[in-house]
Coordinates of C-alpha atoms and ligand atoms in Angstrom, one line a residue:
Chain Z
M268 CA -33.5 -42.3 -71.4
A269 CA -29.9 -41.4 -72.9
P270 CA -28.0 -44.7 -73.2
I271 CA -25.4 -44.8 -70.1
L272 CA -22.7 -46.2 -72.8
S273 CA -22.6 -45.4 -76.4
I274 CA -20.0 -46.7 -79.0
S275 CA -20.0 -45.5 -82.3
N276 CA -18.1 -46.6 -85.6
L277 CA -15.4 -47.8 -83.3
S278 CA -12.4 -49.3 -85.3
K279 CA -9.1 -50.4 -84.0
Q280 CA -6.0 -51.5 -86.3
Y281 CA -3.0 -52.3 -84.2
A282 CA 0.8 -51.1 -85.0
S283 CA 1.3 -54.4 -86.7
G284 CA -1.6 -53.7 -89.2
F285 CA -4.2 -56.2 -87.7
Q286 CA -7.6 -55.0 -87.7
A287 CA -9.0 -55.8 -84.4
L288 CA -12.3 -54.1 -84.7
K289 CA -14.5 -53.2 -87.5
S290 CA -16.8 -50.3 -87.1
V291 CA -18.7 -51.1 -83.9
N292 CA -22.0 -49.7 -82.9
L293 CA -23.5 -50.2 -79.5
D294 CA -25.5 -48.5 -77.1
I295 CA -26.0 -49.9 -73.4
E296 CA -28.9 -48.7 -71.1
E297 CA -27.8 -47.8 -67.4
G298 CA -28.8 -51.0 -65.4
E299 CA -28.7 -53.6 -68.0
I300 CA -26.2 -56.6 -68.0
L301 CA -24.5 -57.1 -71.4
A302 CA -22.7 -60.0 -72.1
L303 CA -20.2 -60.2 -75.3
L304 CA -19.8 -63.6 -76.5
G305 CA -17.2 -64.4 -78.9
P306 CA -14.0 -67.0 -79.6
N307 CA -10.6 -66.2 -79.0
G308 CA -9.1 -63.4 -80.8
A309 CA -12.5 -61.7 -81.5
G310 CA -11.9 -58.4 -80.2
K311 CA -13.5 -58.4 -77.0
T312 CA -10.8 -57.1 -74.9
T313 CA -9.6 -54.5 -77.3
L314 CA -13.3 -53.1 -77.5
I315 CA -13.2 -53.0 -73.5
S316 CA -9.7 -51.5 -73.5
I317 CA -10.7 -48.9 -75.6
I318 CA -13.6 -47.6 -73.4
C319 CA -11.6 -47.8 -70.3
G320 CA -8.5 -45.8 -71.7
L321 CA -5.9 -48.6 -72.2
V322 CA -5.9 -48.6 -75.8
K323 CA -6.5 -45.6 -78.3
A324 CA -9.0 -46.2 -81.0
S325 CA -8.0 -45.7 -84.8
S326 CA -11.1 -44.0 -85.5
G327 CA -14.7 -43.6 -84.1
S328 CA -15.8 -42.6 -80.6
A329 CA -17.3 -43.8 -77.4
S330 CA -18.8 -42.2 -74.2
V331 CA -19.9 -43.1 -70.7
G332 CA -22.6 -41.4 -69.4
G333 CA -22.6 -38.6 -72.0
F334 CA -18.7 -37.9 -71.5
D335 CA -16.4 -38.7 -74.3
V336 CA -13.6 -41.4 -73.0
V337 CA -11.1 -39.4 -74.7
R338 CA -12.1 -35.9 -74.4
D339 CA -13.4 -35.9 -71.0
Y340 CA -11.6 -38.8 -69.7
R341 CA -11.5 -38.0 -66.1
Q342 CA -15.4 -37.5 -65.8
A343 CA -15.7 -40.7 -68.3
R344 CA -13.3 -42.9 -66.2
S345 CA -14.7 -41.7 -62.7
L346 CA -17.9 -43.7 -64.0
I347 CA -16.0 -47.0 -65.0
G348 CA -14.6 -50.0 -62.9
L349 CA -12.6 -52.6 -64.9
V350 CA -11.9 -56.0 -64.1
P351 CA -8.8 -56.9 -66.4
Q352 CA -8.6 -60.3 -68.2
E353 CA -5.0 -60.9 -66.8
I354 CA -4.4 -61.0 -63.1
S355 CA -1.9 -58.3 -62.4
L356 CA -1.6 -57.3 -58.6
E357 CA 1.3 -55.9 -56.8
P358 CA 2.4 -59.0 -54.9
F359 CA 3.6 -57.2 -51.4
Q360 CA 0.6 -55.0 -51.1
T361 CA -2.0 -56.2 -48.8
V362 CA -5.7 -56.6 -49.9
M363 CA -6.6 -53.6 -48.2
D364 CA -4.0 -51.4 -49.2
A365 CA -4.5 -52.6 -52.8
L366 CA -8.3 -51.2 -52.5
R367 CA -7.1 -48.1 -50.8
F368 CA -4.8 -47.2 -53.4
T369 CA -7.2 -47.7 -56.3
R370 CA -9.8 -45.8 -54.5
G371 CA -7.2 -43.0 -54.0
L372 CA -6.3 -43.1 -57.7
F373 CA -10.1 -42.3 -58.4
G374 CA -9.9 -39.0 -56.6
K375 CA -11.9 -40.3 -53.5
R376 CA -11.2 -40.1 -50.1
N377 CA -10.7 -43.4 -47.9
D378 CA -14.1 -45.0 -46.7
P379 CA -13.4 -48.0 -44.5
A380 CA -17.1 -48.8 -44.2
L381 CA -17.5 -49.3 -47.8
L382 CA -14.2 -51.0 -48.5
R383 CA -15.5 -53.4 -45.6
R384 CA -18.7 -54.0 -47.2
I385 CA -17.3 -54.9 -50.4
L386 CA -14.7 -57.2 -49.3
E387 CA -17.6 -59.2 -47.3
Q388 CA -19.6 -59.0 -50.1
L389 CA -16.6 -61.0 -52.2
S390 CA -15.8 -63.3 -49.2
L391 CA -12.5 -61.4 -48.7
W392 CA -12.9 -59.8 -45.3
D393 CA -10.9 -62.3 -43.6
K394 CA -8.1 -61.5 -46.3
R395 CA -8.0 -58.1 -45.8
D396 CA -4.2 -58.2 -44.4
A397 CA -3.0 -60.9 -46.4
K398 CA -0.3 -60.0 -49.3
T399 CA -1.9 -60.3 -52.7
M400 CA 0.9 -62.8 -53.4
E401 CA -0.5 -65.5 -50.8
L402 CA -3.8 -65.4 -52.2
S403 CA -5.2 -68.3 -54.7
G404 CA -6.4 -67.7 -58.1
G405 CA -9.8 -67.2 -57.6
M406 CA -9.1 -65.1 -54.4
K407 CA -6.9 -62.8 -56.6
R408 CA -9.6 -62.5 -59.1
R409 CA -12.0 -61.2 -56.7
V410 CA -9.7 -58.9 -55.2
L411 CA -9.5 -57.2 -59.0
I412 CA -13.3 -57.0 -58.7
A413 CA -13.3 -55.5 -55.5
K414 CA -10.4 -53.0 -56.5
A415 CA -12.6 -52.4 -59.5
L416 CA -15.8 -51.7 -57.4
C417 CA -14.1 -49.4 -54.6
H418 CA -14.4 -46.3 -56.4
E419 CA -18.2 -46.8 -56.8
P420 CA -18.4 -47.1 -60.7
R421 CA -21.8 -47.1 -62.4
V422 CA -20.5 -49.0 -65.2
L423 CA -18.5 -52.2 -64.5
F424 CA -16.6 -54.4 -67.2
L425 CA -15.8 -57.5 -66.3
D426 CA -13.2 -59.4 -69.0
E427 CA -13.8 -62.9 -68.6
P428 CA -14.5 -62.8 -64.7
T429 CA -14.9 -66.6 -64.4
A430 CA -12.0 -67.7 -66.7
G431 CA -10.0 -70.4 -64.5
V432 CA -12.7 -70.2 -61.5
D433 CA -14.3 -73.3 -60.2
V434 CA -18.1 -73.9 -60.4
E435 CA -19.0 -72.7 -57.0
L436 CA -16.9 -69.9 -57.4
R437 CA -18.5 -69.0 -60.6
K438 CA -22.1 -69.3 -59.0
E439 CA -20.9 -66.9 -56.4
M440 CA -19.9 -64.2 -58.8
W441 CA -23.1 -64.6 -60.8
E442 CA -24.7 -63.7 -57.5
V443 CA -22.2 -60.8 -57.1
V444 CA -23.0 -59.8 -60.3
R445 CA -26.8 -59.8 -59.7
Q446 CA -26.6 -57.9 -56.7
L447 CA -24.6 -54.8 -58.4
K448 CA -27.3 -54.9 -60.9
A449 CA -29.8 -54.6 -58.2
D450 CA -27.7 -51.7 -57.1
G451 CA -28.0 -50.2 -60.2
V452 CA -24.5 -50.8 -61.9
T453 CA -24.6 -51.5 -65.5
I454 CA -22.4 -54.6 -66.2
I455 CA -20.5 -55.6 -69.4
L456 CA -18.9 -58.8 -69.4
T457 CA -17.3 -61.0 -71.9
T458 CA -17.1 -64.8 -71.7
H459 CA -16.4 -67.9 -73.5
Y460 CA -19.3 -69.5 -71.4
I461 CA -22.6 -69.6 -73.1
D462 CA -24.4 -70.9 -69.9
E463 CA -22.9 -67.9 -68.3
A464 CA -24.6 -65.3 -70.7
E465 CA -27.5 -67.4 -70.4
A466 CA -27.7 -67.2 -66.8
I467 CA -26.9 -63.6 -65.9
A468 CA -27.4 -61.5 -68.9
D469 CA -30.2 -59.3 -70.3
R470 CA -28.9 -58.8 -73.7
V471 CA -26.1 -60.7 -75.6
G472 CA -23.8 -59.5 -78.0
V473 CA -21.9 -61.8 -80.2
I474 CA -18.7 -60.6 -81.5
R475 CA -16.4 -62.4 -84.2
G476 CA -13.4 -61.6 -86.4
G477 CA -13.6 -57.7 -84.9
E478 CA -17.4 -57.3 -86.0
L479 CA -20.4 -57.3 -83.9
L480 CA -22.5 -59.5 -85.5
L481 CA -25.7 -59.1 -83.3
V482 CA -26.9 -57.7 -80.2
E483 CA -30.2 -58.9 -79.0
R484 CA -32.4 -59.3 -75.7
K485 CA -31.5 -62.7 -74.4
E486 CA -35.1 -64.2 -74.7
T487 CA -35.4 -62.4 -78.1
L488 CA -32.5 -64.0 -79.5
M489 CA -33.5 -67.4 -78.1
Q490 CA -36.9 -67.0 -79.5
R491 CA -36.0 -65.6 -82.6
M492 CA -33.1 -67.8 -83.6
G493 CA -34.0 -70.7 -81.6
K494 CA -35.4 -74.2 -82.2
R495 CA -37.9 -75.8 -80.1
Q496 CA -38.1 -79.5 -79.4
M497 CA -41.0 -81.5 -78.7
R498 CA -40.3 -85.1 -77.1
V499 CA -43.4 -87.5 -77.4
E500 CA -43.3 -90.2 -75.2
L501 CA -45.3 -93.5 -76.4
M502 CA -46.9 -96.2 -74.6
Q503 CA -45.9 -99.0 -76.9
P504 CA -42.1 -99.4 -78.6
L505 CA -42.5 -98.5 -82.3
P506 CA -40.6 -101.0 -84.5
A507 CA -40.0 -98.4 -87.3
I508 CA -41.3 -94.8 -88.1
P509 CA -44.5 -95.2 -90.2
A510 CA -43.7 -93.9 -93.8
S511 CA -46.7 -91.5 -93.0
L512 CA -44.7 -89.8 -90.5
A513 CA -41.5 -89.6 -92.7
R514 CA -41.7 -85.5 -93.7
Y515 CA -41.4 -84.7 -89.7
N516 CA -38.0 -85.9 -89.8
L517 CA -38.4 -87.6 -86.4
D518 CA -35.8 -89.2 -84.0
Y519 CA -36.8 -92.0 -82.4
S520 CA -35.1 -93.2 -79.0
A521 CA -35.9 -96.9 -78.1
E522 CA -34.4 -96.4 -75.1
D523 CA -36.6 -94.2 -73.4
R524 CA -39.7 -95.3 -76.2
S525 CA -39.8 -91.5 -77.3
L526 CA -40.0 -89.4 -80.4
V527 CA -38.0 -86.3 -80.8
Y528 CA -39.5 -83.5 -83.5
S529 CA -37.7 -80.2 -83.8
Y530 CA -39.3 -77.0 -85.4
E531 CA -38.9 -73.5 -85.8
A532 CA -40.3 -71.4 -82.7
N533 CA -41.0 -68.5 -84.7
G534 CA -42.4 -70.2 -87.8
E535 CA -46.0 -69.4 -89.0
R536 CA -46.9 -73.2 -88.7
T537 CA -45.1 -75.2 -86.3
G538 CA -46.7 -78.2 -87.5
I539 CA -47.6 -79.8 -84.3
A540 CA -51.2 -79.9 -84.8
S541 CA -50.8 -82.2 -88.1
L542 CA -48.1 -84.1 -86.3
F543 CA -50.7 -85.2 -83.6
A544 CA -53.4 -86.1 -86.3
D545 CA -50.8 -88.0 -88.3
L546 CA -49.7 -89.9 -85.1
S547 CA -53.4 -90.6 -84.2
A548 CA -54.1 -91.9 -87.6
A549 CA -51.0 -94.5 -87.5
G550 CA -52.5 -95.5 -84.2
I551 CA -49.8 -94.6 -82.0
L552 CA -50.8 -93.8 -78.4
L553 CA -49.3 -91.2 -76.6
R554 CA -48.4 -91.2 -73.0
D555 CA -46.5 -87.8 -72.3
V556 CA -45.3 -84.5 -74.1
E557 CA -42.9 -82.0 -73.4
T558 CA -41.3 -78.8 -75.1
K559 CA -38.1 -77.2 -74.5
Q560 CA -36.3 -74.5 -76.0
S561 CA -32.8 -75.0 -77.4
S562 CA -29.8 -73.1 -75.6
L563 CA -28.2 -70.2 -76.1
E564 CA -25.3 -72.2 -77.0
D565 CA -26.7 -73.6 -79.8
I566 CA -27.8 -70.7 -81.3
F567 CA -24.2 -69.3 -80.7
V568 CA -22.4 -72.5 -82.5
G569 CA -25.0 -72.1 -85.5
L570 CA -24.5 -68.3 -85.5
V571 CA -20.4 -68.5 -85.6
E572 CA -20.5 -71.1 -88.1
D573 CA -23.2 -69.8 -90.3
K574 CA -20.7 -66.7 -90.8
S575 CA -17.6 -68.6 -91.3
Chain M
M293 CA -6.2 -31.8 -60.3
N294 CA -6.4 -35.3 -58.7
F295 CA -4.5 -34.5 -55.3
H296 CA -5.9 -38.0 -53.9
A297 CA -4.5 -39.8 -56.8
V298 CA -1.2 -37.9 -56.1
K299 CA -1.0 -39.0 -52.4
S300 CA -2.1 -42.5 -53.0
I301 CA 0.8 -43.0 -55.6
Y302 CA 3.4 -40.9 -53.5
S303 CA 2.3 -42.9 -50.1
F304 CA 2.5 -46.4 -51.5
E305 CA 5.7 -45.6 -53.2
M306 CA 7.3 -44.8 -50.0
A307 CA 5.5 -47.5 -48.3
R308 CA 7.7 -49.5 -50.6
F309 CA 10.9 -47.7 -49.4
F310 CA 10.2 -48.3 -45.7
R311 CA 9.1 -51.7 -46.2
T312 CA 12.8 -52.4 -47.6
L313 CA 14.5 -49.8 -45.7
S314 CA 17.7 -51.7 -44.6
Q315 CA 18.3 -52.7 -48.1
S316 CA 17.4 -49.2 -49.4
L317 CA 20.3 -47.6 -46.8
I318 CA 22.6 -50.1 -46.2
S319 CA 24.3 -50.1 -49.8
P320 CA 24.8 -46.7 -50.3
V321 CA 25.9 -46.2 -46.8
L322 CA 28.4 -48.9 -46.9
S323 CA 29.9 -48.3 -50.3
T324 CA 30.4 -44.5 -49.4
S325 CA 32.1 -45.3 -46.2
L326 CA 34.6 -47.4 -48.0
Y327 CA 35.1 -44.5 -50.1
F328 CA 35.9 -42.4 -47.0
I329 CA 38.2 -45.2 -45.8
V330 CA 40.2 -45.4 -48.8
F331 CA 40.1 -42.1 -50.8
G332 CA 39.8 -39.9 -47.6
A333 CA 42.1 -41.4 -45.0
A334 CA 44.2 -43.8 -46.7
I335 CA 45.1 -42.2 -49.9
G336 CA 43.6 -38.6 -49.0
S337 CA 46.5 -37.8 -46.0
R338 CA 49.0 -38.1 -49.0
I339 CA 47.1 -35.6 -51.2
E340 CA 47.3 -31.9 -50.8
E341 CA 44.5 -29.7 -49.3
I342 CA 42.5 -28.3 -52.5
D343 CA 41.4 -24.6 -52.5
G344 CA 42.0 -24.6 -48.8
V345 CA 40.0 -27.6 -48.0
S346 CA 41.3 -31.0 -46.9
Y347 CA 40.9 -33.9 -49.6
G348 CA 38.6 -36.0 -47.3
A349 CA 36.2 -32.9 -46.9
F350 CA 36.7 -32.1 -50.5
I351 CA 34.9 -35.5 -51.8
V352 CA 32.0 -35.5 -49.4
P353 CA 29.9 -33.6 -52.0
G354 CA 30.9 -35.5 -55.0
L355 CA 30.2 -38.8 -53.0
I356 CA 26.8 -37.6 -51.9
M357 CA 26.2 -36.5 -55.6
L358 CA 27.0 -40.2 -56.8
S359 CA 24.7 -41.7 -54.6
V360 CA 21.9 -39.3 -55.2
L361 CA 22.4 -39.6 -58.9
T362 CA 22.1 -43.4 -58.8
Q363 CA 19.6 -43.5 -56.3
S364 CA 17.3 -41.0 -57.9
I365 CA 17.5 -42.9 -61.4
S366 CA 17.0 -46.2 -60.3
N367 CA 14.3 -45.3 -57.5
A368 CA 12.4 -43.7 -60.3
S369 CA 13.0 -46.0 -63.2
F370 CA 11.7 -49.2 -61.2
G371 CA 9.1 -47.6 -59.5
I372 CA 7.2 -47.1 -62.8
Y373 CA 9.0 -49.8 -64.5
F374 CA 7.5 -52.5 -62.0
P375 CA 3.8 -52.0 -62.5
K376 CA 4.4 -52.0 -66.2
F377 CA 6.2 -55.3 -65.5
L378 CA 3.6 -56.7 -63.4
G379 CA 0.7 -55.4 -65.8
S380 CA -1.0 -53.5 -62.6
I381 CA -0.1 -50.5 -64.5
Y382 CA -3.6 -50.7 -66.3
E383 CA -4.9 -49.1 -63.1
L384 CA -3.0 -45.7 -63.9
H385 CA -4.5 -45.7 -67.4
T386 CA -7.9 -46.3 -66.4
A387 CA -8.0 -44.0 -63.6
P388 CA -8.9 -40.2 -63.9
V389 CA -5.5 -39.2 -63.7
S390 CA -3.5 -37.5 -66.2
F391 CA 0.4 -37.4 -66.4
V392 CA 1.0 -34.6 -64.3
E393 CA -0.6 -36.7 -61.2
I394 CA 1.5 -39.7 -62.2
V395 CA 4.9 -37.5 -62.3
L396 CA 4.1 -36.1 -59.3
G397 CA 3.6 -39.1 -57.3
Y398 CA 6.2 -41.5 -58.6
V399 CA 9.2 -38.7 -59.3
G400 CA 8.0 -37.0 -55.7
A401 CA 8.5 -40.3 -54.1
A402 CA 11.8 -41.2 -55.9
A403 CA 13.2 -37.7 -55.2
T404 CA 11.9 -37.8 -51.5
K405 CA 13.7 -41.1 -51.1
S406 CA 17.1 -40.4 -52.8
A407 CA 17.1 -37.1 -50.6
L408 CA 16.8 -38.9 -47.4
I409 CA 19.5 -41.2 -48.6
G410 CA 21.5 -38.0 -49.6
L411 CA 21.1 -37.0 -45.7
V412 CA 22.0 -40.1 -44.4
I413 CA 25.2 -40.2 -46.4
L414 CA 25.9 -36.7 -45.2
A415 CA 25.4 -37.9 -41.3
T416 CA 27.7 -40.9 -42.3
A417 CA 30.5 -38.5 -43.8
E418 CA 30.1 -36.6 -40.3
F419 CA 31.9 -40.0 -38.7
F420 CA 35.0 -39.7 -41.0
V421 CA 36.0 -36.4 -41.7
D422 CA 35.4 -32.6 -40.4
F423 CA 33.8 -30.1 -42.6
Q424 CA 31.5 -27.5 -42.1
I425 CA 28.5 -26.4 -44.7
L426 CA 28.9 -22.8 -45.5
H427 CA 25.7 -22.3 -47.2
M428 CA 23.3 -24.8 -45.6
G429 CA 19.9 -23.6 -47.5
A430 CA 21.7 -23.6 -51.0
M431 CA 23.0 -27.4 -49.9
L432 CA 19.6 -28.4 -49.5
A433 CA 18.4 -26.6 -52.5
F434 CA 21.2 -28.3 -54.9
L435 CA 20.3 -31.7 -53.4
L436 CA 16.5 -31.4 -54.0
L437 CA 17.1 -30.2 -57.3
T438 CA 19.2 -32.9 -58.2
C439 CA 17.0 -35.7 -56.6
I440 CA 13.8 -34.0 -58.6
S441 CA 15.7 -33.7 -62.2
F442 CA 17.5 -37.1 -62.0
S443 CA 14.2 -38.9 -60.7
L444 CA 12.5 -37.0 -63.8
F445 CA 15.2 -38.7 -65.8
G446 CA 15.0 -41.9 -64.0
F447 CA 11.2 -42.1 -64.7
I448 CA 11.8 -41.5 -68.5
I449 CA 14.2 -44.6 -68.5
G450 CA 11.5 -46.9 -66.4
V451 CA 8.7 -45.5 -68.9
W452 CA 10.9 -46.5 -72.2
S453 CA 12.4 -49.7 -71.0
K454 CA 11.4 -53.0 -72.7
N455 CA 13.0 -55.2 -70.1
F456 CA 15.3 -55.4 -66.7
E457 CA 18.6 -55.2 -68.8
Q458 CA 18.0 -51.7 -70.5
L459 CA 16.4 -50.6 -67.0
Q460 CA 20.1 -51.1 -65.5
M461 CA 22.1 -50.1 -68.7
V462 CA 21.6 -46.5 -68.7
P463 CA 22.8 -46.3 -64.8
L464 CA 25.4 -48.0 -65.4
L465 CA 27.1 -47.2 -68.5
V466 CA 26.1 -43.4 -68.5
I467 CA 25.7 -42.2 -65.1
T468 CA 28.4 -43.8 -63.3
P469 CA 31.2 -42.4 -66.1
L470 CA 29.6 -39.0 -65.9
V471 CA 29.7 -39.1 -62.3
F472 CA 33.3 -40.2 -61.9
L473 CA 34.4 -37.9 -64.7
G474 CA 32.2 -35.1 -63.2
G475 CA 34.7 -34.0 -60.5
S476 CA 34.0 -35.9 -57.4
F477 CA 37.3 -36.7 -56.7
Y478 CA 39.2 -33.8 -57.8
S479 CA 39.0 -30.1 -59.1
I480 CA 38.2 -29.4 -62.6
S481 CA 41.2 -26.9 -62.4
M482 CA 43.4 -29.7 -62.1
L483 CA 42.9 -31.2 -65.5
P484 CA 44.9 -30.2 -68.5
P485 CA 43.3 -27.4 -70.3
F486 CA 41.8 -29.6 -73.2
W487 CA 40.0 -32.1 -70.8
Q488 CA 38.7 -29.1 -68.8
T489 CA 36.6 -28.2 -71.9
V490 CA 35.7 -31.9 -72.6
T491 CA 34.4 -32.0 -69.0
L492 CA 32.2 -28.8 -69.8
F493 CA 29.8 -31.1 -71.7
N494 CA 29.3 -33.1 -68.6
P495 CA 26.0 -31.8 -67.1
V496 CA 27.3 -33.8 -63.8
V497 CA 30.1 -31.2 -63.5
Y498 CA 27.7 -28.3 -62.9
L499 CA 26.0 -30.4 -60.5
I500 CA 28.9 -31.2 -58.3
S501 CA 30.6 -28.0 -58.7
G502 CA 27.3 -26.1 -57.6
F503 CA 27.0 -28.6 -54.6
R504 CA 30.4 -28.0 -53.6
W505 CA 30.1 -24.4 -53.7
A506 CA 26.9 -24.8 -51.2
F507 CA 29.7 -26.5 -48.8
F508 CA 32.9 -24.7 -48.9
G509 CA 32.2 -21.7 -50.7
T510 CA 34.6 -22.4 -53.7
A511 CA 33.5 -23.6 -57.0
D512 CA 35.1 -24.6 -60.3
I513 CA 32.1 -23.0 -62.3
N514 CA 30.3 -20.1 -62.0
L515 CA 27.0 -20.7 -59.4
G516 CA 24.6 -19.3 -61.8
L517 CA 25.4 -21.4 -64.5
S518 CA 25.5 -24.3 -62.6
L519 CA 21.7 -23.8 -61.6
G520 CA 21.0 -22.7 -65.4
M521 CA 22.2 -26.1 -66.3
I522 CA 20.1 -28.2 -63.6
A523 CA 17.0 -26.2 -64.3
L524 CA 17.8 -27.0 -68.0
F525 CA 18.1 -30.7 -67.6
M526 CA 15.0 -30.4 -65.6
F527 CA 12.9 -29.0 -68.1
V528 CA 14.0 -31.2 -70.8
C529 CA 13.1 -34.2 -68.6
L530 CA 9.8 -32.6 -68.2
G531 CA 9.4 -32.0 -71.8
I532 CA 10.4 -35.5 -72.7
I533 CA 7.6 -36.9 -70.4
G534 CA 4.9 -34.6 -71.4
W535 CA 5.7 -35.5 -75.1
T536 CA 5.6 -39.2 -74.1
F537 CA 2.0 -39.1 -72.5
K538 CA 0.9 -36.9 -75.1
T539 CA 1.5 -39.5 -78.0
G540 CA 1.4 -42.3 -75.7
Y541 CA 4.5 -43.2 -77.0
K542 CA 5.7 -46.6 -75.5
I543 CA 2.6 -46.3 -73.3
K544 CA -0.3 -47.1 -75.6
T545 CA -1.1 -49.4 -78.3
Ligands
LIG645 N1 -1.1 -55.1 -78.8 C1 -1.5 -55.7 -79.9 N2 -0.8 -55.7 -81.2 C2 -1.2 -56.3 -82.2 N3 -2.4 -57.1 -82.2 C3 -3.1 -57.1 -81.1 C4 -2.7 -56.5 -79.8 N4 -3.9 -57.2 -78.9 C5 -4.6 -57.7 -79.4 N5 -4.2 -58.1 -80.9 C6 -5.1 -58.7 -81.8 O1 -6.1 -58.3 -81.9 C7 -7.2 -59.7 -82.2 C8 -8.2 -59.2 -80.7 O2 -7.6 -59.4 -79.5 P1 -8.6 -59.1 -78.3 O3 -7.5 -59.2 -77.3 O4 -9.4 -58.4 -78.2 O5 -9.2 -60.7 -78.1 P2 -10.6 -61.4 -77.3 O6 -11.7 -61.3 -78.1 O7 -10.5 -60.6 -76.0 O8 -10.0 -62.8 -76.9 P3 -9.8 -63.9 -76.1 O9 -11.3 -64.2 -75.5 O10 -9.0 -64.6 -76.2 O11 -9.5 -62.8 -74.7 C9 -6.5 -60.5 -81.7 O12 -6.1 -61.2 -83.0 C10 -4.9 -60.2 -81.3 O13 -4.1 -60.9 -81.6
LIG646 MG1 -9.9 -61.1 -74.0

């Protein structure tokens, strides 16, 4: 299947001379959720802005649904919804008017039933007649999402949708994103929160200094790059780690009487079997064993530090 | 062509106008009334008729133009500057619209507003002076053409302005003097020959002269020339807007 969004060799140099994007290539399949992770100033917003028509690329191209975002901008933009990073709404407009305005801009006739469904989904129906300036920050952000959805886009860009949003609302937004995915909408979101990417993304892209360092399925990324940890709980306290176990670099915690062993999940040999053999040779009795995957956060931090 | 978008922009701009209807109307109506009282009644009674028209009536077309020009410019420039200032303009850039729809929506709404204001002032004038409009159709045509071309001009100012000062500077520093020196309060033929020539470089002279002809059938300047000048001004503005959007100048980074 042809990708719904295709970016090739996209570069951007701002008038100031700053190179914000360096030849970015990326394909996104219909229906997937891609999270773009990256520190401040990495170029996430620039990338999105070029696709959505806010910024002109210096070179390279992008197409949505097979339509070039510059040459066939009408068809391309009809497929796109954008929730910008900055909250910018007409203060005197009511929520409903704001939605009707956007839908009109996208060349669609008013559809009260659809707008009602969108507002209800975002818990904004009660606020439909409120002026946007009377809303809280989190509500305003939801209005922006509602506006981006009201012309039924097939690709939705969310530029830091949960920045400055409380924990509960974040969870709600994730729920909305999952529902949209279920409706077949392709979603590209940027975020600083790794747990966010971990919670909702299918694929994760890491961008830094205008370069797309990698794009990978979330599971693959965690498997490939991730370390696993094994925690071994002991029957008796251990006064000191025996010399025979030194090569495993074990951490001992006296508090919960456990040894922690870190190993490469994708390594040829994990060393677990020999560790168990050496433990029993040392006469150490085990009570319980638990293994866990390291989080995207660990991977991300490792990756960004690696390159700098 | 995305007609829904034009309609959307137009009706939301008009909604803003009606939301602030009293403010939109009070100031132009009040200031023109003051002009009529001072120039028409107080001073005008001491001034002779010009081309067979009483002075109070003579200044009506000029006063309407004065308001219509400033209103067109301020409505259109504010209309597009405000979303730029708020940042909500991102919607226009990300929507499947070209500059044609954007201009039709914003300039159409601004021109409609100032035409309405012009008509309200005309009605106000009826209170103060007696006059008849000789060529009703031509009067309306001139009014509309003026509203459209100066709304286009205002739109350019709104797009190019970087801050509120710049937004207000052009109307204040350029338009007001041009209108005052454009024959609102006198006939060009009353000026010394040298100044008559200078005046011909003032585009507003052509507007007011043509507009006044529609009222009283007399004009300082050939009617065709007046129309030609307004048309020229309109096409220049359209050209500048087209170029601005094509190159992304002042619009896109
Ligand atoms: N209009 C502009 N002119 C010049 N430089 C710009 C402009 N807009 C952005 N930049 C620069 O380009 C770089 C990338 O900015 P961008 O907004 O894309 O980053 P980001 O990844 O979205 O960051 P954040 O997480 O803070 O939102 C930054 O260094 C920024 O200073
Ligand atoms: Mg950003």
